[in-house]
PDB file of C-alpha atoms in Angstrom:
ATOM      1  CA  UNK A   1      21.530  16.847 -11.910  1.00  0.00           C
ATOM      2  CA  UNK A   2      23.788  18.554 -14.353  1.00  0.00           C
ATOM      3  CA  UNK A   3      25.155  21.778 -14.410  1.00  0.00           C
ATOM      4  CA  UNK A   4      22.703  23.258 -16.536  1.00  0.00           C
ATOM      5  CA  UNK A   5      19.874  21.519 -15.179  1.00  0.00           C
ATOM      6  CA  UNK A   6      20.910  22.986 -11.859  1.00  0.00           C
ATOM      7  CA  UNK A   7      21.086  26.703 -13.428  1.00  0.00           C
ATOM      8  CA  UNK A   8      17.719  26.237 -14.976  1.00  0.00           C
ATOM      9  CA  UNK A   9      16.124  25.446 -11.499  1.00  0.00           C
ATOM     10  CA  UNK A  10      17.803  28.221 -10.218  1.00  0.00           C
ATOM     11  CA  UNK A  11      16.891  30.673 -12.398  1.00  0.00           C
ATOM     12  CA  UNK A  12      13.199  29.229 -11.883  1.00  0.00           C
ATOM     13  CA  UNK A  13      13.004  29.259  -8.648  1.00  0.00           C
ATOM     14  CA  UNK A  14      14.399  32.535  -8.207  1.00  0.00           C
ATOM     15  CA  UNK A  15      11.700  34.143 -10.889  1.00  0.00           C
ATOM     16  CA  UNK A  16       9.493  31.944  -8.253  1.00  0.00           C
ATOM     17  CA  UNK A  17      11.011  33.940  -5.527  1.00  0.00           C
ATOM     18  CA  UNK A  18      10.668  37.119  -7.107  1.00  0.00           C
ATOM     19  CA  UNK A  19       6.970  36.720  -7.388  1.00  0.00           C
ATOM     20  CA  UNK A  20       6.398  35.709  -4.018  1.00  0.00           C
ATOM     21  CA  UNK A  21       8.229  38.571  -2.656  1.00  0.00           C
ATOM     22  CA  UNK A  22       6.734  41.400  -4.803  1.00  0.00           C
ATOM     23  CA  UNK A  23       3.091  39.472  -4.055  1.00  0.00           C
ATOM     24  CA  UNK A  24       3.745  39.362   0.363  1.00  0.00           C
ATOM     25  CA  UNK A  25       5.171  42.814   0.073  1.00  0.00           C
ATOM     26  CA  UNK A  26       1.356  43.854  -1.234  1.00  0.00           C
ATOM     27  CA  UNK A  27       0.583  42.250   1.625  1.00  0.00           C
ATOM     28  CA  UNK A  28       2.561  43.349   4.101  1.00  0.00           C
ATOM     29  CA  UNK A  29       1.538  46.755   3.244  1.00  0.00           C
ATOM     30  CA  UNK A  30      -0.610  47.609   0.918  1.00  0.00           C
ATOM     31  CA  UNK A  31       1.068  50.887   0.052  1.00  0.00           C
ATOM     32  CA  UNK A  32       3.951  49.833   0.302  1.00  0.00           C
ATOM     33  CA  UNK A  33       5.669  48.174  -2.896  1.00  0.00           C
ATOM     34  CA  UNK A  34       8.936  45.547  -2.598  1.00  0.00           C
ATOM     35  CA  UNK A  35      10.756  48.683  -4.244  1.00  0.00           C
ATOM     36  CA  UNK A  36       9.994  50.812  -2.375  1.00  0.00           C
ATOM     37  CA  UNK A  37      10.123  48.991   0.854  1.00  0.00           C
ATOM     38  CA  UNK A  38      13.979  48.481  -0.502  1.00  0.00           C
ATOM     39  CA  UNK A  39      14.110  51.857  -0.730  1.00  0.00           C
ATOM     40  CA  UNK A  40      13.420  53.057   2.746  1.00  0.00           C
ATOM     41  CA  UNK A  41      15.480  50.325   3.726  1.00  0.00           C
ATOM     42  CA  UNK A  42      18.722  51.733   2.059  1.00  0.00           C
ATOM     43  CA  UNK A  43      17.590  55.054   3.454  1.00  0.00           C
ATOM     44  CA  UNK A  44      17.457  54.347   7.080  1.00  0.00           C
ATOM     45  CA  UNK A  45      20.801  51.826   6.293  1.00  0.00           C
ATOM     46  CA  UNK A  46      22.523  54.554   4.674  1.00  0.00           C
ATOM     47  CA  UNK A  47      21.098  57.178   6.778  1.00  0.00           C
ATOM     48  CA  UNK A  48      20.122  59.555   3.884  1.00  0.00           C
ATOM     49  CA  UNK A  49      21.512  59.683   0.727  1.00  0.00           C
ATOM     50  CA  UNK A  50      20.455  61.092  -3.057  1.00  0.00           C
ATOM     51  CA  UNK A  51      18.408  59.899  -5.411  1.00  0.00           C
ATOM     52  CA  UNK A  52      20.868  59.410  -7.900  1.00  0.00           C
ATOM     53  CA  UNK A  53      23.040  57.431  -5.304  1.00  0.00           C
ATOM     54  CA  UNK A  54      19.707  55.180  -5.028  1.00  0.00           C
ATOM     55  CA  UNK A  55      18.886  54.588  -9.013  1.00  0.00           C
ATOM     56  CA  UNK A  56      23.282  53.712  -9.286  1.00  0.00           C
ATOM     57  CA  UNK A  57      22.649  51.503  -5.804  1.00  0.00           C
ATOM     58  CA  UNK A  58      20.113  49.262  -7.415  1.00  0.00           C
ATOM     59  CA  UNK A  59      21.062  49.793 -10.997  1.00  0.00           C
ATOM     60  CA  UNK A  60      17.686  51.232 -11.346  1.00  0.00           C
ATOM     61  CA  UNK A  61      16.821  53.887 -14.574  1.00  0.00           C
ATOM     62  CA  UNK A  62      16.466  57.608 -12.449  1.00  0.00           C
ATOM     63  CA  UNK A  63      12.990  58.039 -13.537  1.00  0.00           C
ATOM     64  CA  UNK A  64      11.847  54.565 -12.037  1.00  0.00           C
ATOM     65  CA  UNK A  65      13.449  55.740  -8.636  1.00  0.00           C
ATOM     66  CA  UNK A  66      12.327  59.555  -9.325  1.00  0.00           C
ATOM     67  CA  UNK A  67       8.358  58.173  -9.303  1.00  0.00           C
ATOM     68  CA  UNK A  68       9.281  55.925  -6.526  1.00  0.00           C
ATOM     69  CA  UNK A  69      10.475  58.540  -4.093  1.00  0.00           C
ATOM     70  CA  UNK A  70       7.538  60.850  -5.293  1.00  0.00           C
ATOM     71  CA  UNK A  71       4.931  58.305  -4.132  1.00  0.00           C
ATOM     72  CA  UNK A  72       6.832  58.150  -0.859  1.00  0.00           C
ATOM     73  CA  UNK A  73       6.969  61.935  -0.553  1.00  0.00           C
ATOM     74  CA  UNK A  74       3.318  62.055  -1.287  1.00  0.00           C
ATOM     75  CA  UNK A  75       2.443  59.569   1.390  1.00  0.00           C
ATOM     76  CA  UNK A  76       4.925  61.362   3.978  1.00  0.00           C
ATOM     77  CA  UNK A  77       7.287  58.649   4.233  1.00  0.00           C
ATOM     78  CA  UNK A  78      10.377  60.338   3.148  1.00  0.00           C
ATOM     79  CA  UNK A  79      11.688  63.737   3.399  1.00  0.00           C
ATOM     80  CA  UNK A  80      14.559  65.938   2.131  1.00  0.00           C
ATOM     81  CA  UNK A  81      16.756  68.181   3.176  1.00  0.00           C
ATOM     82  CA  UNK A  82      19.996  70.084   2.111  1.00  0.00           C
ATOM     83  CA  UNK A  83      23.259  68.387   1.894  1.00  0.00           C
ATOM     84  CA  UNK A  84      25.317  70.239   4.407  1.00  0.00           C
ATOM     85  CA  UNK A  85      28.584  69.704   2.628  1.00  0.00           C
ATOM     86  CA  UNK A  86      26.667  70.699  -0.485  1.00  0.00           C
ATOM     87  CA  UNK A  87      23.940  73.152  -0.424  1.00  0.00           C
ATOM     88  CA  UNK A  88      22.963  72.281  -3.801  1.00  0.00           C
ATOM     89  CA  UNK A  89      22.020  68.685  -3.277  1.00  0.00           C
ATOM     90  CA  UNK A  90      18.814  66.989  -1.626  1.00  0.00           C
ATOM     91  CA  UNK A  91      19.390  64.634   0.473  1.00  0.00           C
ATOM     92  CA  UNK A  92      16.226  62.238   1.151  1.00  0.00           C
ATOM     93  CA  UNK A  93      15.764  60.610   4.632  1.00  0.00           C
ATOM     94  CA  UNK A  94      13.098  58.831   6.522  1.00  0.00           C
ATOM     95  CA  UNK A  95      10.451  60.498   8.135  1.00  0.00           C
ATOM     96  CA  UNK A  96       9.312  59.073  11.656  1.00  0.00           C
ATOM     97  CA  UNK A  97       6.120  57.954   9.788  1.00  0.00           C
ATOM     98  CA  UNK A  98       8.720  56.066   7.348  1.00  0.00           C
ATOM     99  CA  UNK A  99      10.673  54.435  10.047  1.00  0.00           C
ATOM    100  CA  UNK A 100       7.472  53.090  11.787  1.00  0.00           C
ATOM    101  CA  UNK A 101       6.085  52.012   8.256  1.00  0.00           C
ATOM    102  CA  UNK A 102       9.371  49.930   7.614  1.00  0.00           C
ATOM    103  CA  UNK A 103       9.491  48.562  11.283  1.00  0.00           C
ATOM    104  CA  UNK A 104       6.125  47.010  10.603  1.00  0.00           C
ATOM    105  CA  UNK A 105       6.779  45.634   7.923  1.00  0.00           C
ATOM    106  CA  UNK A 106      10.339  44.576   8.809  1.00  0.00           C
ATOM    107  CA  UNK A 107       9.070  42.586  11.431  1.00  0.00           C
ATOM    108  CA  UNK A 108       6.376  41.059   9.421  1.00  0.00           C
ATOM    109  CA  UNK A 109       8.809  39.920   7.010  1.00  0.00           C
ATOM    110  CA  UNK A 110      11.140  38.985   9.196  1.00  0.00           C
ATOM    111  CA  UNK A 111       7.924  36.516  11.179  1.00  0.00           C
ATOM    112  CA  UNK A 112       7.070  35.387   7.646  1.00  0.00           C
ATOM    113  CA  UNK A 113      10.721  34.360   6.964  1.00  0.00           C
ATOM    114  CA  UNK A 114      10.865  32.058  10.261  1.00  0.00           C
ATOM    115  CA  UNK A 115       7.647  30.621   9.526  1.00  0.00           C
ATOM    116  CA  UNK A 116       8.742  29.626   6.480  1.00  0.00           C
ATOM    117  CA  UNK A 117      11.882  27.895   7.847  1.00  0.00           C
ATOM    118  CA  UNK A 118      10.949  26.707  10.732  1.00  0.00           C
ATOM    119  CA  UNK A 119      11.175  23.065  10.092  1.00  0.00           C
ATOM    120  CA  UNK A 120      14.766  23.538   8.396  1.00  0.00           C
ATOM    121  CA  UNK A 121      18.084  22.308  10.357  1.00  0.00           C
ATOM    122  CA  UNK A 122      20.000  24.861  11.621  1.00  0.00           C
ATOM    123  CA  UNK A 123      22.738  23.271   8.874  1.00  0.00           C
ATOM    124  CA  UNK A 124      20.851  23.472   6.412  1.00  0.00           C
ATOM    125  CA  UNK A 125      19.967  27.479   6.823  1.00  0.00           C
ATOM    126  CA  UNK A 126      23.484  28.435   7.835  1.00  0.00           C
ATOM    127  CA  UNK A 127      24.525  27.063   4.057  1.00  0.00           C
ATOM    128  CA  UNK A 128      21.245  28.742   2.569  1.00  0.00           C
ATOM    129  CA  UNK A 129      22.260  31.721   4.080  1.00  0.00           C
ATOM    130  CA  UNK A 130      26.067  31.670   2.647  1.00  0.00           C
ATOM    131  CA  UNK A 131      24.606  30.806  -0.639  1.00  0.00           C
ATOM    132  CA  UNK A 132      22.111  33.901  -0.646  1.00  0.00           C
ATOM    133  CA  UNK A 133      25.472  36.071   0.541  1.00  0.00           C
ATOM    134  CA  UNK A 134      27.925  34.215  -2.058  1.00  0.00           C
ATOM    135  CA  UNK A 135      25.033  34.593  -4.928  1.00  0.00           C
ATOM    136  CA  UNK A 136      24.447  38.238  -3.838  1.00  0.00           C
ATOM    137  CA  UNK A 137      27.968  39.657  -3.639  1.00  0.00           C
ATOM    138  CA  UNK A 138      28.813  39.199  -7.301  1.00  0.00           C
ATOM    139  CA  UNK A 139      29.792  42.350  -8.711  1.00  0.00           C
ATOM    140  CA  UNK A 140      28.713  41.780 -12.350  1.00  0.00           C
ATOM    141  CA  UNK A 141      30.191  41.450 -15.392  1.00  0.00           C
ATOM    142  CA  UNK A 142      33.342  43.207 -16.327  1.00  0.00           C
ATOM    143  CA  UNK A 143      32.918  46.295 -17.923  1.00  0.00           C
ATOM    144  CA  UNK A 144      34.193  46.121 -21.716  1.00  0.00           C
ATOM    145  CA  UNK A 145      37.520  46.667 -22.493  1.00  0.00           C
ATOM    146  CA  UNK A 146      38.362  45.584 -19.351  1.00  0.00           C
TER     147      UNK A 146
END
């Protein structure tokens, strides 16, 4: 397979990916979109942190992330509270109904996942697993004029 070839499957597979994820998050928990499962997972991770911090974290537009933590206000999964070093600035966190909410469906993810691989060699998921981390920790491109 060529080089290009290769980046075509890629790219197709990942779309593929995509899909599947958003789809088994609906799942998972009906309430509960991919997003916004990614966002209570940066939350707890992070242990708190703003809203704007969030939208820059996933290169998200503020308004996508602003009706995102609404919906989890509304349904009592996240809270906010003051920023002690800055009283002007909200700081969202997990509610206890949050972290349950993303245990669940942590750990139904996480069974789904080693279903799905279950039949793999541990080779073969060890380089799967560097690939994901390689493919993931690209910064981006280069701002201009850089």
């Amino acid at each position: 397979m060529e080089a290009a070839d290769a980046v075509e499957t890629i790219q197709r597979e990942m779309t593929s990916f995509a899909r599947r994820a958003r789809a088994s998050a609906g799942r998972l928990h009906p309430e509960l979109s991919l997003v916004s499962y990614t966002l209570l997972g940066h939350l707890e991770e992070s242990d708190g942190c703003r809203a704007t911090d969030l939208a820059a974290h996933y290169a998200l537009d503020k308004s996508t992330v602003s009706r995102q933590v609404a919906a989890l206000e509304r349904a009592d999964l996240i809270g906010r509270r003051q920023d002690p070093e800055d009283h002007r600035v909200q700081v969202l966190h997990l509610t206890d109904a949050g972290r349950r909410i993303l245990a669940q469906v942590t750990e139904s993810r996480r069974a789904a996942f080693h279903e799905r691989l279950a039949e793999w060699p541990p080779g073969d998921l060890e380089r799967f697993a560097e690939y994901l981390v390689r493919y993931n920790a690209w910064p981006g491109p280069a701002p201009d004029g850089d």
